[in-house]
Amino acid sequence: MIFKVFYQENALQVPVRENTKTVYVEAESEKDVRIKLAKFNYNIELVQPLSGAHLEYEKQSEAFKVSEIV
């Protein structure tokens, strides 16, 4: 399954909406996504599963690129 993750790059700073970034991750579950991203020390705001029409819509975006995180 593909997940869209909204995050701040530094977990120690106060979140600012304008600094929110996104990354697309393929994983089995939200827990798996959080485990994969733990090594980056991100402040994860939201992990959103994508499927069906929502996934197709996201694929049309220029920013859509599924990250290969092991």
PDB file of C-alpha atoms in Angstrom:
ATOM      1  CA  MET A   1       0.000   0.000   0.000  1.00  0.00           C
ATOM      2  CA  ILE A   2       1.126   3.568  -0.688  1.00  0.00           C
ATOM      3  CA  PHE A   3       1.076   6.136   2.132  1.00  0.00           C
ATOM      4  CA  LYS A   4       1.419   9.904   1.917  1.00  0.00           C
ATOM      5  CA  VAL A   5       3.344  11.220   4.910  1.00  0.00           C
ATOM      6  CA  PHE A   6       3.200  14.844   6.035  1.00  0.00           C
ATOM      7  CA  TYR A   7       6.227  15.778   8.148  1.00  0.00           C
ATOM      8  CA  GLN A   8       8.569  18.458   9.454  1.00  0.00           C
ATOM      9  CA  GLU A   9      12.276  17.813   8.914  1.00  0.00           C
ATOM     10  CA  ASN A  10      13.320  18.523  12.513  1.00  0.00           C
ATOM     11  CA  ALA A  11      11.461  16.809  15.348  1.00  0.00           C
ATOM     12  CA  LEU A  12      12.939  19.228  17.881  1.00  0.00           C
ATOM     13  CA  GLN A  13      11.437  22.390  16.365  1.00  0.00           C
ATOM     14  CA  VAL A  14       7.886  23.622  16.719  1.00  0.00           C
ATOM     15  CA  PRO A  15       5.871  22.604  13.628  1.00  0.00           C
ATOM     16  CA  VAL A  16       5.138  25.414  11.172  1.00  0.00           C
ATOM     17  CA  ARG A  17       2.574  24.747   8.458  1.00  0.00           C
ATOM     18  CA  GLU A  18       4.684  26.420   5.773  1.00  0.00           C
ATOM     19  CA  ASN A  19       7.536  23.988   6.488  1.00  0.00           C
ATOM     20  CA  THR A  20       5.422  20.847   6.107  1.00  0.00           C
ATOM     21  CA  LYS A  21       6.782  18.468   3.470  1.00  0.00           C
ATOM     22  CA  THR A  22       5.425  15.244   2.028  1.00  0.00           C
ATOM     23  CA  VAL A  23       6.881  11.912   1.056  1.00  0.00           C
ATOM     24  CA  TYR A  24       5.221   8.856  -0.479  1.00  0.00           C
ATOM     25  CA  VAL A  25       6.162   5.526   1.082  1.00  0.00           C
ATOM     26  CA  GLU A  26       5.228   1.963   0.188  1.00  0.00           C
ATOM     27  CA  ALA A  27       4.599  -0.115   3.305  1.00  0.00           C
ATOM     28  CA  GLU A  28       2.333  -2.734   4.861  1.00  0.00           C
ATOM     29  CA  SER A  29       0.831  -0.450   7.536  1.00  0.00           C
ATOM     30  CA  GLU A  30       1.072   2.966   9.184  1.00  0.00           C
ATOM     31  CA  LYS A  31       3.248   1.398  11.876  1.00  0.00           C
ATOM     32  CA  ASP A  32       5.621   0.091   9.190  1.00  0.00           C
ATOM     33  CA  VAL A  33       5.845   3.599   7.681  1.00  0.00           C
ATOM     34  CA  ARG A  34       6.738   5.097  11.065  1.00  0.00           C
ATOM     35  CA  ILE A  35       9.392   2.415  11.641  1.00  0.00           C
ATOM     36  CA  LYS A  36      10.937   3.078   8.212  1.00  0.00           C
ATOM     37  CA  LEU A  37      11.054   6.849   8.795  1.00  0.00           C
ATOM     38  CA  ALA A  38      12.295   6.687  12.417  1.00  0.00           C
ATOM     39  CA  LYS A  39      15.956   6.910  11.362  1.00  0.00           C
ATOM     40  CA  PHE A  40      15.353  10.334   9.760  1.00  0.00           C
ATOM     41  CA  ASN A  41      14.199  11.998  13.013  1.00  0.00           C
ATOM     42  CA  TYR A  42      11.179  13.588  11.278  1.00  0.00           C
ATOM     43  CA  ASN A  43       8.272  15.102  13.170  1.00  0.00           C
ATOM     44  CA  ILE A  44       5.521  13.098  11.460  1.00  0.00           C
ATOM     45  CA  GLU A  45       2.235  14.981  11.404  1.00  0.00           C
ATOM     46  CA  LEU A  46       0.029  12.588   9.437  1.00  0.00           C
ATOM     47  CA  VAL A  47       0.298   9.235   7.683  1.00  0.00           C
ATOM     48  CA  GLN A  48      -2.450   8.964   5.079  1.00  0.00           C
ATOM     49  CA  PRO A  49      -3.156   5.711   3.214  1.00  0.00           C
ATOM     50  CA  LEU A  50      -3.804   6.177  -0.512  1.00  0.00           C
ATOM     51  CA  SER A  51      -5.961   3.907  -2.625  1.00  0.00           C
ATOM     52  CA  GLY A  52      -8.448   3.955  -5.458  1.00  0.00           C
ATOM     53  CA  ALA A  53      -9.337   7.320  -6.973  1.00  0.00           C
ATOM     54  CA  HIS A  54      -7.301   9.206  -4.368  1.00  0.00           C
ATOM     55  CA  LEU A  55      -4.141   7.308  -5.343  1.00  0.00           C
ATOM     56  CA  GLU A  56      -4.822   7.903  -9.046  1.00  0.00           C
ATOM     57  CA  TYR A  57      -5.241  11.623  -8.365  1.00  0.00           C
ATOM     58  CA  GLU A  58      -1.949  11.786  -6.446  1.00  0.00           C
ATOM     59  CA  LYS A  59      -0.141   9.964  -9.287  1.00  0.00           C
ATOM     60  CA  GLN A  60      -0.999  12.879 -11.594  1.00  0.00           C
ATOM     61  CA  SER A  61       1.044  15.258  -9.438  1.00  0.00           C
ATOM     62  CA  GLU A  62       4.594  16.116 -10.509  1.00  0.00           C
ATOM     63  CA  ALA A  63       5.689  15.570  -6.891  1.00  0.00           C
ATOM     64  CA  PHE A  64       4.501  11.946  -6.858  1.00  0.00           C
ATOM     65  CA  LYS A  65       7.487   9.657  -6.387  1.00  0.00           C
ATOM     66  CA  VAL A  66       7.388   6.641  -4.088  1.00  0.00           C
ATOM     67  CA  SER A  67      10.498   6.605  -1.886  1.00  0.00           C
ATOM     68  CA  GLU A  68      12.425   3.361  -1.527  1.00  0.00           C
ATOM     69  CA  ILE A  69      13.142   3.226   2.210  1.00  0.00           C
ATOM     70  CA  VAL A  70      14.503   0.044   3.718  1.00  0.00           C
TER      71      VAL A  70
END
